[in-house]
Short mmCIF file of C-alpha atoms and ligand atoms in Angstrom, two decimals:
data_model
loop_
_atom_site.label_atom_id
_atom_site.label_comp_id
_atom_site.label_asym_id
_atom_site.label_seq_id
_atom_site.Cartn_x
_atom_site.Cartn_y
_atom_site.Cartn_z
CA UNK A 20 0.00 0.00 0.00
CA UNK A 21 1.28 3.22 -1.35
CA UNK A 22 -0.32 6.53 0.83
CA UNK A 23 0.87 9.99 -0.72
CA UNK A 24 0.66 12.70 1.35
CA UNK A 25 1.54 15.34 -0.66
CA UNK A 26 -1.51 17.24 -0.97
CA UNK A 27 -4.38 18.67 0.65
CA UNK A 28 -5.79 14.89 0.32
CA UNK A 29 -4.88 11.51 0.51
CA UNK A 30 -3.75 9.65 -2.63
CA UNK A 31 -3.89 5.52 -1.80
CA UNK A 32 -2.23 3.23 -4.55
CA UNK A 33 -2.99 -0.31 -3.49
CA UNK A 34 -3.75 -3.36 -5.23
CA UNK A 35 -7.51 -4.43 -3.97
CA UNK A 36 -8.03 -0.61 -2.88
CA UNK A 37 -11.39 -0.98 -4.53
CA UNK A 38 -12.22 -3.17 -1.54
CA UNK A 39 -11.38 -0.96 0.80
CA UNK A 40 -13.33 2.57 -0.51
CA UNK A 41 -15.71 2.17 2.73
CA UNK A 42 -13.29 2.67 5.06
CA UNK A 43 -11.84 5.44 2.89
CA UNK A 44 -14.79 7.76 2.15
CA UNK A 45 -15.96 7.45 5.93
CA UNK A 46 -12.39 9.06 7.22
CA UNK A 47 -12.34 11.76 4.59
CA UNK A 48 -15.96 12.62 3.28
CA UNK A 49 -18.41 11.00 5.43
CA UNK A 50 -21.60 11.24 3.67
CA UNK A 51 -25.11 9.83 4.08
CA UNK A 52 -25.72 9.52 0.28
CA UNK A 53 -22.68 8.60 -2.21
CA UNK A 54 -23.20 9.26 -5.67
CA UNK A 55 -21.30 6.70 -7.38
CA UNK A 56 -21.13 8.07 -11.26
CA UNK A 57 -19.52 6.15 -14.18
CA UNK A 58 -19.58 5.11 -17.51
CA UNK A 59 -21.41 1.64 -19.50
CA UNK A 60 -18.00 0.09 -19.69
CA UNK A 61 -16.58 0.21 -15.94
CA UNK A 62 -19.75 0.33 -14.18
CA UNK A 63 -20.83 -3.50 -15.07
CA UNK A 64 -16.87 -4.25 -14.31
CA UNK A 65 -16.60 -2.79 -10.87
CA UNK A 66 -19.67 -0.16 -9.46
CA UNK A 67 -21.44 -3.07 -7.47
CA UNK A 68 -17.99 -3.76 -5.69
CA UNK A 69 -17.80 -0.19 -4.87
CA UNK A 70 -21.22 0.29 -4.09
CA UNK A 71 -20.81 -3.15 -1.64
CA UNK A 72 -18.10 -1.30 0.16
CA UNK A 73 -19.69 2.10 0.58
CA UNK A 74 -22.72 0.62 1.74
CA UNK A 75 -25.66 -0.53 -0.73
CA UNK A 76 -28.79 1.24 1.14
CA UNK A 77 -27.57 4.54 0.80
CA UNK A 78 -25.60 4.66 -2.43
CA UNK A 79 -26.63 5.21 -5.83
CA UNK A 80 -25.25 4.14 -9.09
CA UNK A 81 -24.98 6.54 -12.35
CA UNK A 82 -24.28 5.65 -15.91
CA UNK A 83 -23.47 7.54 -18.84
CA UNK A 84 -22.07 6.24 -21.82
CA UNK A 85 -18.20 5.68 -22.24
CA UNK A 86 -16.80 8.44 -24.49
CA UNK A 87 -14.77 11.50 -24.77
CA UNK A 88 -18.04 11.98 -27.00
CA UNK A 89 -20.52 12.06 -23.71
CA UNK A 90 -17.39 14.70 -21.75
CA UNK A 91 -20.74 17.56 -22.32
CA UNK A 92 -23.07 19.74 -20.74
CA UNK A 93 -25.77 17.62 -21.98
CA UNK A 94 -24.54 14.73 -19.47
CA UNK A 95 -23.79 17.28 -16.92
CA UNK A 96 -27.85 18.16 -17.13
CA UNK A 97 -28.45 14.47 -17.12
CA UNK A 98 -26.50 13.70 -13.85
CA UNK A 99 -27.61 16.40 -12.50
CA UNK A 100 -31.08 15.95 -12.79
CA UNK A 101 -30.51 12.52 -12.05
CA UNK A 102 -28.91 13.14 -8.60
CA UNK A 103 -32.12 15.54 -7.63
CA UNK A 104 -34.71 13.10 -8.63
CA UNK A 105 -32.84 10.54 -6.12
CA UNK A 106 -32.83 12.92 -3.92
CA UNK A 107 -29.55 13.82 -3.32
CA UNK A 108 -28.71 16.55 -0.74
CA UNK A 109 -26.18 18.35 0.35
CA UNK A 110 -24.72 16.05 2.45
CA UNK A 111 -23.82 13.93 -0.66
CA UNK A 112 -20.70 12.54 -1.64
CA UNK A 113 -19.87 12.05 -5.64
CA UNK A 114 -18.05 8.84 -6.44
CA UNK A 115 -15.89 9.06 -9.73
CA UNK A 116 -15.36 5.86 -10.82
CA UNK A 117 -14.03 5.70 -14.75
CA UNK A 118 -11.44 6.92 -16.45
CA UNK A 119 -10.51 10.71 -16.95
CA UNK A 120 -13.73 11.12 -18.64
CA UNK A 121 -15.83 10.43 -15.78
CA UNK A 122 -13.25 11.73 -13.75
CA UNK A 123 -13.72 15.61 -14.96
CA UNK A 124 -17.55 14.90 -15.67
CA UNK A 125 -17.93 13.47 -12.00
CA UNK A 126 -15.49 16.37 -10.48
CA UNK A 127 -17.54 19.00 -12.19
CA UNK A 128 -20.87 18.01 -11.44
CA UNK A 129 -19.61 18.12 -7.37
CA UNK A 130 -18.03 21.38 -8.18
CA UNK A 131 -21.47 22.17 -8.92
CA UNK A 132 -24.32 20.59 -7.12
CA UNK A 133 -25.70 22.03 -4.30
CA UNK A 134 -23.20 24.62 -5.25
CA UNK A 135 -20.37 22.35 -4.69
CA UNK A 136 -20.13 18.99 -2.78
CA UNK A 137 -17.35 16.47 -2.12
CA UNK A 138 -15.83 14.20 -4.08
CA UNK A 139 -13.80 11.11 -4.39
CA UNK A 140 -11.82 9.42 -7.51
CA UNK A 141 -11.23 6.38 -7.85
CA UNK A 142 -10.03 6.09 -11.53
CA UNK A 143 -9.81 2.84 -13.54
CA UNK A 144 -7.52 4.28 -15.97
CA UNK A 145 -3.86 4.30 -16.00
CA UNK A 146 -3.94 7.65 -17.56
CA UNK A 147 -6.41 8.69 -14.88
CA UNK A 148 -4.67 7.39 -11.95
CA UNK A 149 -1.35 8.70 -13.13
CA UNK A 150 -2.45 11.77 -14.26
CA UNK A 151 -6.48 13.05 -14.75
CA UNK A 152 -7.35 12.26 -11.12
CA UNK A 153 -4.62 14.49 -9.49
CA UNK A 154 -4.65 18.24 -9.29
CA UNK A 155 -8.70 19.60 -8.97
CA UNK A 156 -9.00 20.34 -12.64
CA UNK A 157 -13.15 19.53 -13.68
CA UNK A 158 -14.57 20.05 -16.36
CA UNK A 159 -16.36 19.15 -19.77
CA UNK A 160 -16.17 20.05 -23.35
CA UNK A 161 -18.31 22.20 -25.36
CA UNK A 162 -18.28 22.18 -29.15
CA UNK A 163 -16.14 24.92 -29.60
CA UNK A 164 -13.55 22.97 -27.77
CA UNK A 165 -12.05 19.95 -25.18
CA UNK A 166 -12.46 21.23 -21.25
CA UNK A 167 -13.48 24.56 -22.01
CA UNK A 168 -16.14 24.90 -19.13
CA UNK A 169 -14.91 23.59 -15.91
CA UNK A 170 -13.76 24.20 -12.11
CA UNK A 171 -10.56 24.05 -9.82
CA UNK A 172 -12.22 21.04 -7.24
CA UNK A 173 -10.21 18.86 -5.37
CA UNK A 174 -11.19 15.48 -4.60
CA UNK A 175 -11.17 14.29 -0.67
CA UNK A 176 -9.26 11.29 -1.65
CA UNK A 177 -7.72 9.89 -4.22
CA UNK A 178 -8.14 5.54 -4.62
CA UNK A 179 -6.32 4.00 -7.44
CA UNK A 180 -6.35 -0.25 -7.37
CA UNK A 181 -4.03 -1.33 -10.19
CA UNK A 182 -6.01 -4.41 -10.19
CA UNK A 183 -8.58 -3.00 -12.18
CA UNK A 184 -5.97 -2.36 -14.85
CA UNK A 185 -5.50 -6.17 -16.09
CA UNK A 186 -9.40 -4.70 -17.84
CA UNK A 187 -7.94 -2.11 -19.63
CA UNK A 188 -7.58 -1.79 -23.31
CA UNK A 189 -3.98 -2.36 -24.12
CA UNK A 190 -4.27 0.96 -26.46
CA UNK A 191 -5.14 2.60 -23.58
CA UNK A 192 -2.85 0.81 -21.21
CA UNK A 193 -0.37 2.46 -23.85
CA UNK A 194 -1.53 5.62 -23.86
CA UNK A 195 -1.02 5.61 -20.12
CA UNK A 196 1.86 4.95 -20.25
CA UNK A 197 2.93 8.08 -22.44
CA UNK A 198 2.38 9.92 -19.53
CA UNK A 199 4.32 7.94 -17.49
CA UNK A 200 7.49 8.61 -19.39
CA UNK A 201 6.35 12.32 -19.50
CA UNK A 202 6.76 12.40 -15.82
CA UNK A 203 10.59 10.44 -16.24
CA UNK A 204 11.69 12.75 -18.55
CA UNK A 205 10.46 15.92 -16.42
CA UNK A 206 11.48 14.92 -12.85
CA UNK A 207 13.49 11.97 -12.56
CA UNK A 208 16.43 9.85 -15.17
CA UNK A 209 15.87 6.95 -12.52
CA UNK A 210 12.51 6.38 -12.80
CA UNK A 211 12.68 7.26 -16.43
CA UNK A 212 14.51 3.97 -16.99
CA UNK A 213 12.27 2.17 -14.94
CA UNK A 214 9.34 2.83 -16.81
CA UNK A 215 11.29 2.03 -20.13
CA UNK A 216 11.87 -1.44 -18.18
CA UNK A 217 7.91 -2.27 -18.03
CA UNK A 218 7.10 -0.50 -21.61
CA UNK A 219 7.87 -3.65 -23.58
CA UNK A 220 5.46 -5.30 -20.99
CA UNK A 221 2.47 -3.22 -20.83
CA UNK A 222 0.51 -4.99 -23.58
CA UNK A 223 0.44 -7.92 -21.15
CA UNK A 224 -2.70 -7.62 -19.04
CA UNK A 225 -1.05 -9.51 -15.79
CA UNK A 226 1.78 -7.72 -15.62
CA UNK A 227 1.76 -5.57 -11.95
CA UNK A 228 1.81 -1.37 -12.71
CA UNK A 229 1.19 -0.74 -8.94
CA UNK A 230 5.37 0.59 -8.63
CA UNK A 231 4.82 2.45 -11.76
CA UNK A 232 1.49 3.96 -10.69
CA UNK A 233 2.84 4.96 -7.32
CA UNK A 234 6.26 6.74 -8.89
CA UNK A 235 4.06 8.88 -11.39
CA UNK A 236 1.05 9.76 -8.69
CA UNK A 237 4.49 10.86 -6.56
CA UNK A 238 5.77 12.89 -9.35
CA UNK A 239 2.50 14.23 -10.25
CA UNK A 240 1.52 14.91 -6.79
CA UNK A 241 4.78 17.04 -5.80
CA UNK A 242 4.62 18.81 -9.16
CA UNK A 243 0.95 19.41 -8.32
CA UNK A 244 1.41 20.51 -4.48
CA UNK A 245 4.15 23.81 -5.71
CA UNK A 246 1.83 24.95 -8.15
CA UNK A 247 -2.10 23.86 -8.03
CA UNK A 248 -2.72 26.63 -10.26
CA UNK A 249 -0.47 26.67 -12.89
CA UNK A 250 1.22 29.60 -12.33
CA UNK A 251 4.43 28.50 -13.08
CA UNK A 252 6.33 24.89 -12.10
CA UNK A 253 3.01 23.17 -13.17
CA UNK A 254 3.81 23.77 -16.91
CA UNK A 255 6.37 21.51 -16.61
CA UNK A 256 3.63 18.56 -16.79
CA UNK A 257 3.03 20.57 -20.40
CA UNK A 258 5.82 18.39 -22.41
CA UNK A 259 5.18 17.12 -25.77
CA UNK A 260 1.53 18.92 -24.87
CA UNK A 261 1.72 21.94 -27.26
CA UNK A 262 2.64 19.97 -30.39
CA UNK A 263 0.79 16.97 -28.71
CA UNK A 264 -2.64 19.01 -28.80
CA UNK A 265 -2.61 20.27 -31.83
CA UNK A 266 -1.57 16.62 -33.14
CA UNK A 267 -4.37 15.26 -31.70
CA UNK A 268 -7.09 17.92 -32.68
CA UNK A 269 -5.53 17.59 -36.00
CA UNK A 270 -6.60 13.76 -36.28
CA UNK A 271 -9.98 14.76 -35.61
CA UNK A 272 -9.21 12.87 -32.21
CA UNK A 273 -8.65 9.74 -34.27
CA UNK A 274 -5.14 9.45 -32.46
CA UNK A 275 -5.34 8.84 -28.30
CA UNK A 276 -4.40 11.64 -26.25
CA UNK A 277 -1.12 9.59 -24.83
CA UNK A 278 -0.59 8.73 -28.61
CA UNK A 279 -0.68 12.41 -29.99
CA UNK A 280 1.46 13.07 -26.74
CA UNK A 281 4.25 10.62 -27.64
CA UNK A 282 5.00 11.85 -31.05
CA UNK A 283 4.86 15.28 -29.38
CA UNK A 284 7.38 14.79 -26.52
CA UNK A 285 9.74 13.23 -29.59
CA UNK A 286 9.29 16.50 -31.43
CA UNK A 287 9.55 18.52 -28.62
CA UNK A 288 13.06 16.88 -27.27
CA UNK A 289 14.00 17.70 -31.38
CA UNK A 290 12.62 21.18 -31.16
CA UNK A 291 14.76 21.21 -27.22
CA UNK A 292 17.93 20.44 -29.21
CA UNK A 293 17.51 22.21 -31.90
CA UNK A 294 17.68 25.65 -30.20
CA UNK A 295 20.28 23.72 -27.63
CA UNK A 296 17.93 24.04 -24.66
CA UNK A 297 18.19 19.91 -24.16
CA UNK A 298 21.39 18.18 -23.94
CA UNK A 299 22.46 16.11 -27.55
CA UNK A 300 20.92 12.75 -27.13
CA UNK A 301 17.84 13.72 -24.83
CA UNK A 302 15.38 13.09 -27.99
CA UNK A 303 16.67 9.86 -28.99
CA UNK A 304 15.77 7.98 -25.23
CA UNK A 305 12.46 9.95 -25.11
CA UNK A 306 12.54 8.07 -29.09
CA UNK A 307 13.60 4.77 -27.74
CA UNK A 308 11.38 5.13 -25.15
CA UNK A 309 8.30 5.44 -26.97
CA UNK A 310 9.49 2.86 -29.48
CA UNK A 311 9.41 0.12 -26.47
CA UNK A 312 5.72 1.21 -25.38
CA UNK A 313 4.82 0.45 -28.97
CA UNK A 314 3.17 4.48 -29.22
CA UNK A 315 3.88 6.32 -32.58
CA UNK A 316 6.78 8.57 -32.95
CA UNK A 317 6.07 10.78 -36.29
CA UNK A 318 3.23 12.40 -37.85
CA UNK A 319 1.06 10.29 -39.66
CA UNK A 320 1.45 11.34 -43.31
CA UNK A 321 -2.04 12.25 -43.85
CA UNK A 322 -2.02 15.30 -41.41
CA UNK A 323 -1.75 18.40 -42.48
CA UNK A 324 1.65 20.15 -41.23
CA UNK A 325 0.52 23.27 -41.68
CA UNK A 326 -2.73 22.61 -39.91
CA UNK A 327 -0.61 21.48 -37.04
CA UNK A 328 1.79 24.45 -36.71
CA UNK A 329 -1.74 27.18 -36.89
CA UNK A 330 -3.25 24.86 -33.61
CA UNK A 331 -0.11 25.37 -31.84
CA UNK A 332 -0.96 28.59 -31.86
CA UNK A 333 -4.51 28.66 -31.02
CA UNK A 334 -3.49 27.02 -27.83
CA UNK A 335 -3.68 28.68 -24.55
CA UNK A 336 0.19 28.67 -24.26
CA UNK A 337 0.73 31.55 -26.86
CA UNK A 338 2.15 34.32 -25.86
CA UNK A 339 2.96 37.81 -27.61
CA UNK A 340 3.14 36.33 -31.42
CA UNK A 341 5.78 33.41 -29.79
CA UNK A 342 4.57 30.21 -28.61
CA UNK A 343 5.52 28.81 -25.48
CA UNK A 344 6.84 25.13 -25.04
CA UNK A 345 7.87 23.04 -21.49
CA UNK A 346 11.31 21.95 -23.15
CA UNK A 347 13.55 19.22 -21.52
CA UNK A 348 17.42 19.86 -20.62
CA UNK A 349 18.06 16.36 -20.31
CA UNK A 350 15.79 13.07 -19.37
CA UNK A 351 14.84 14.02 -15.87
CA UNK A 352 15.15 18.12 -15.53
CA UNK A 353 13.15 20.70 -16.99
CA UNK A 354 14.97 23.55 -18.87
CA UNK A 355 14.27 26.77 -17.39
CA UNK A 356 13.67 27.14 -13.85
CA UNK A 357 13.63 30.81 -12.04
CA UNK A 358 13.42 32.45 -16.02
CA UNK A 359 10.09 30.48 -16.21
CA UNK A 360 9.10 27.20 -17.33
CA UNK A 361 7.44 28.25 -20.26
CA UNK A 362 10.12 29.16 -23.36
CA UNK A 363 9.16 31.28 -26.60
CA UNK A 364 10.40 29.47 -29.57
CA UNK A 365 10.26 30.89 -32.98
CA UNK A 366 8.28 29.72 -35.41
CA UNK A 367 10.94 28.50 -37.86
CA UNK A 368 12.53 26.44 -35.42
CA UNK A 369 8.83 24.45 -34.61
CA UNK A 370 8.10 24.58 -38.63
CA UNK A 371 11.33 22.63 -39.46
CA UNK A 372 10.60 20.29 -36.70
CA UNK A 373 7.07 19.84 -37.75
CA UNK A 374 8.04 19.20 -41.34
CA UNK A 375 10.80 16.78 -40.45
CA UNK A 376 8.35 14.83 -38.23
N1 NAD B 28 -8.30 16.78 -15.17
C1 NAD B 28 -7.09 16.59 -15.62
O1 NAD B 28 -6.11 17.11 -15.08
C2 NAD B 28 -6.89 15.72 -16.82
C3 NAD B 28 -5.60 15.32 -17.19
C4 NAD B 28 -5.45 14.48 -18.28
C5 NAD B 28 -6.57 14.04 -18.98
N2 NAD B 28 -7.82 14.45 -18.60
C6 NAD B 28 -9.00 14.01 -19.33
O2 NAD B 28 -9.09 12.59 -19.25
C7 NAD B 28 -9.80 12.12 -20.39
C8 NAD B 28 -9.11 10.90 -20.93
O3 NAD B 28 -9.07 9.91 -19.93
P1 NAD B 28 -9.01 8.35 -20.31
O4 NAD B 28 -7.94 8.10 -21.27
O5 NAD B 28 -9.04 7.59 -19.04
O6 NAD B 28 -10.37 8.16 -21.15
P2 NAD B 28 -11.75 7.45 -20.81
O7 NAD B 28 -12.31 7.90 -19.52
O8 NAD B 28 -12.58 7.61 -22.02
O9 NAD B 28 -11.34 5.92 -20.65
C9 NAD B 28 -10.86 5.22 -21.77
C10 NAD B 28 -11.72 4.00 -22.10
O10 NAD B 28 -11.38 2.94 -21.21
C11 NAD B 28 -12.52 2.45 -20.54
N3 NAD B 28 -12.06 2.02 -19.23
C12 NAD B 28 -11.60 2.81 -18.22
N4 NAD B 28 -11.15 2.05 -17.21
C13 NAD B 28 -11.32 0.75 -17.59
C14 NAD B 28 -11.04 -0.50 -16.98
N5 NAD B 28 -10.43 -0.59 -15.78
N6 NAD B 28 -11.37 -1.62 -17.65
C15 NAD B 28 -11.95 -1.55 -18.88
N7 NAD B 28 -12.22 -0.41 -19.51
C16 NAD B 28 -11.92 0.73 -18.88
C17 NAD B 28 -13.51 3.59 -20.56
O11 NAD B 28 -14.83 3.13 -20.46
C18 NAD B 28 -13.22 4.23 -21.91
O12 NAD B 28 -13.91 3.54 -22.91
C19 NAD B 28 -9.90 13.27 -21.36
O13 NAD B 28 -11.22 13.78 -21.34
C20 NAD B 28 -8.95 14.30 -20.80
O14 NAD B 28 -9.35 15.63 -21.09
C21 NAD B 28 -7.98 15.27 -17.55
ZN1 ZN B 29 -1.70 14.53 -21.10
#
């Protein structure tokens, strides 16, 4: 059993944790109604465990549809509604139980009912219980755009059970695992290699991720705790992110997020070179890396470059005509530091990078 600390709540990494999310929720949000809200795909898996532990008679089970596609307003309304026709006061506690999906759906509709009630995550995701579940950001999308309306709300606790992993998709186990090597690269060479140890694994659904999970919640977690509004060391979590976005908006969404964000942490260690921010050599492990995970490292040839290099800009990172990237030094430091996490890069230098990729 892995307990971080770090933050205003308690993160628990523990293989049968699921098990145990009775125990949990009555030391940190004792409730007399838990909302337990997830999706069609994890909810026949692993909500009637969950609702076992937190007590049937007074917990409720809701379902949306598994999607990026059902991330809206529209399910917002429907949970919502749902929640007041059961009932639901006040002294309610929500129940995330999904991936990040549900995760920022579930955190957003507690940011919101009753004007704002607790909430708990326990994400069934390896990107969500690396990443999505840790740091208070809620929200859905609208069509304009992904998380455009949304909250800062922090959960009470944090329950990840690796268990529920050997489930998981390996694309998505995959995709996970992009972020995993993000947080190597950004905070730590050590466990950097480690996780390049378990990439050519992670197809496998026995294999154990409960180390892996608890080094990335840790790195997440302290990252988090400096910075839980992104003022300035948070953007260091932004690698391969700028180029990453606009990758992924640019497949129509057809690529994974921790797909797009592979081949963008590749072109951003080229980009990190290339204007001799990163030490020679940094892109090729974040390359090898990726290559072991099985994620793509290059553009797919049907994308339009130029499409690519406009959404870079569009992004919230942009700053006075210049773009702003999170660029590596080497495989476990950030360049940067007291000049700001965030560096302007010209546009030739991401254009040649972009073309080359
Ligand atoms: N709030 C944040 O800080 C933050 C950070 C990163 C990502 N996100 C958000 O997270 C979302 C992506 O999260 P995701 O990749 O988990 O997507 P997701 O929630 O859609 O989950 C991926 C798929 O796996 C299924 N699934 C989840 N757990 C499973 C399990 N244990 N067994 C079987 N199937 C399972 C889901 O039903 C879904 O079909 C995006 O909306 C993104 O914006 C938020
Ligand atoms: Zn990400």
């Amino acid at each position: 059993v892995v307990v971080v600390d770090l933050l205003r709540y308690q993160i628990v990494v523990a293989s049968g944790a699921l098990g145990r999310v009775g125990e949990i929720a009555r030391q940190h949000a004792p409730a007399h109604r838990y909302a337990i809200i997830t999706d069609d795909t994890v909810g026949p898996l692993y909500a009637a465990a969950v609702r076992r532990a937190l007590g049937d008679a007074q917990t409720s089970v809701h379902s949306i549809p598994a999607g990026e596609a059902h991330k809206t307003r529209e399910s917002w309304a429907t949970l919502t509604d749902a929640m007041l026709a059961d009932g639901c006061g006040r002294d309610t506690t929500v129940v995330a139980l999904g991936g990040g999906v549900i995760g920022d759906l579930a955190g957003f509709v507690a940011a919101t009912y009753m004007r704002g009630v607790p909430f708990i995550q326990i994400p069934t995701s390896l990107l969500a219980m690396i990443d999505a579940s840790i740091g208070g950001k809620t929200g859905v999308d609208t069509p304009t755009g992904k998380n455009l309306v949304g909250a800062f709300h922090q959960p009470a606790a944090v329950i990840a059970d690796p268990d529920v992993l050997r489930t998981l998709p390996a694309a998505h186990r995959r995709a996970g695992l992009a972020e995993a090597i993000k947080h190597g690269a950004i905070a730590d060479a050590a466990y950097f290699d480690r996780v390049v140890t378990q990439a050519s694994n992670i197809d496998r659904p026995d294999v154990d991720l409960s180390e892996l999970v608890a080094g990335s919640v840790r790195i997440k977690a302290s990252v988090v705790a400096n910075d839980e509004r992104e003022h300035g060391q948070r953007k260091i979590l932004n690698f391969g992110h700028t180029l990453g976005h606009a990758i992924e908006s640019a497949s129509d969404y057809t690529l994974l997020h921790g797909e797009a964000i592979a081949i963008g942490m590749v072109l951003e260690a080229k980009l990190a070179e290339r204007i001799e921010v990163a030490e020679a050599g940094t892109a090729d492990r974040i390359v090898m890396a990726v290559d072991r995970a099985r994620l793509p490292k290059s553009i797919p040839p049907e994308l339009d470059r130029e499409l690519i290099h406009q959404l870079t800009r569009s992004d919230k990172k942009a700053r006075g005509g210049r773009v702003e990237y999170a660029l590596p030094a080497r495989i476990g430091a950030m360049a940067g530091g007291d000049r700001g996490w965030g560096i302007a890069v010209e546009d030739e230098a991401v254009l040649s990078v972009i073309s080359q990729g």
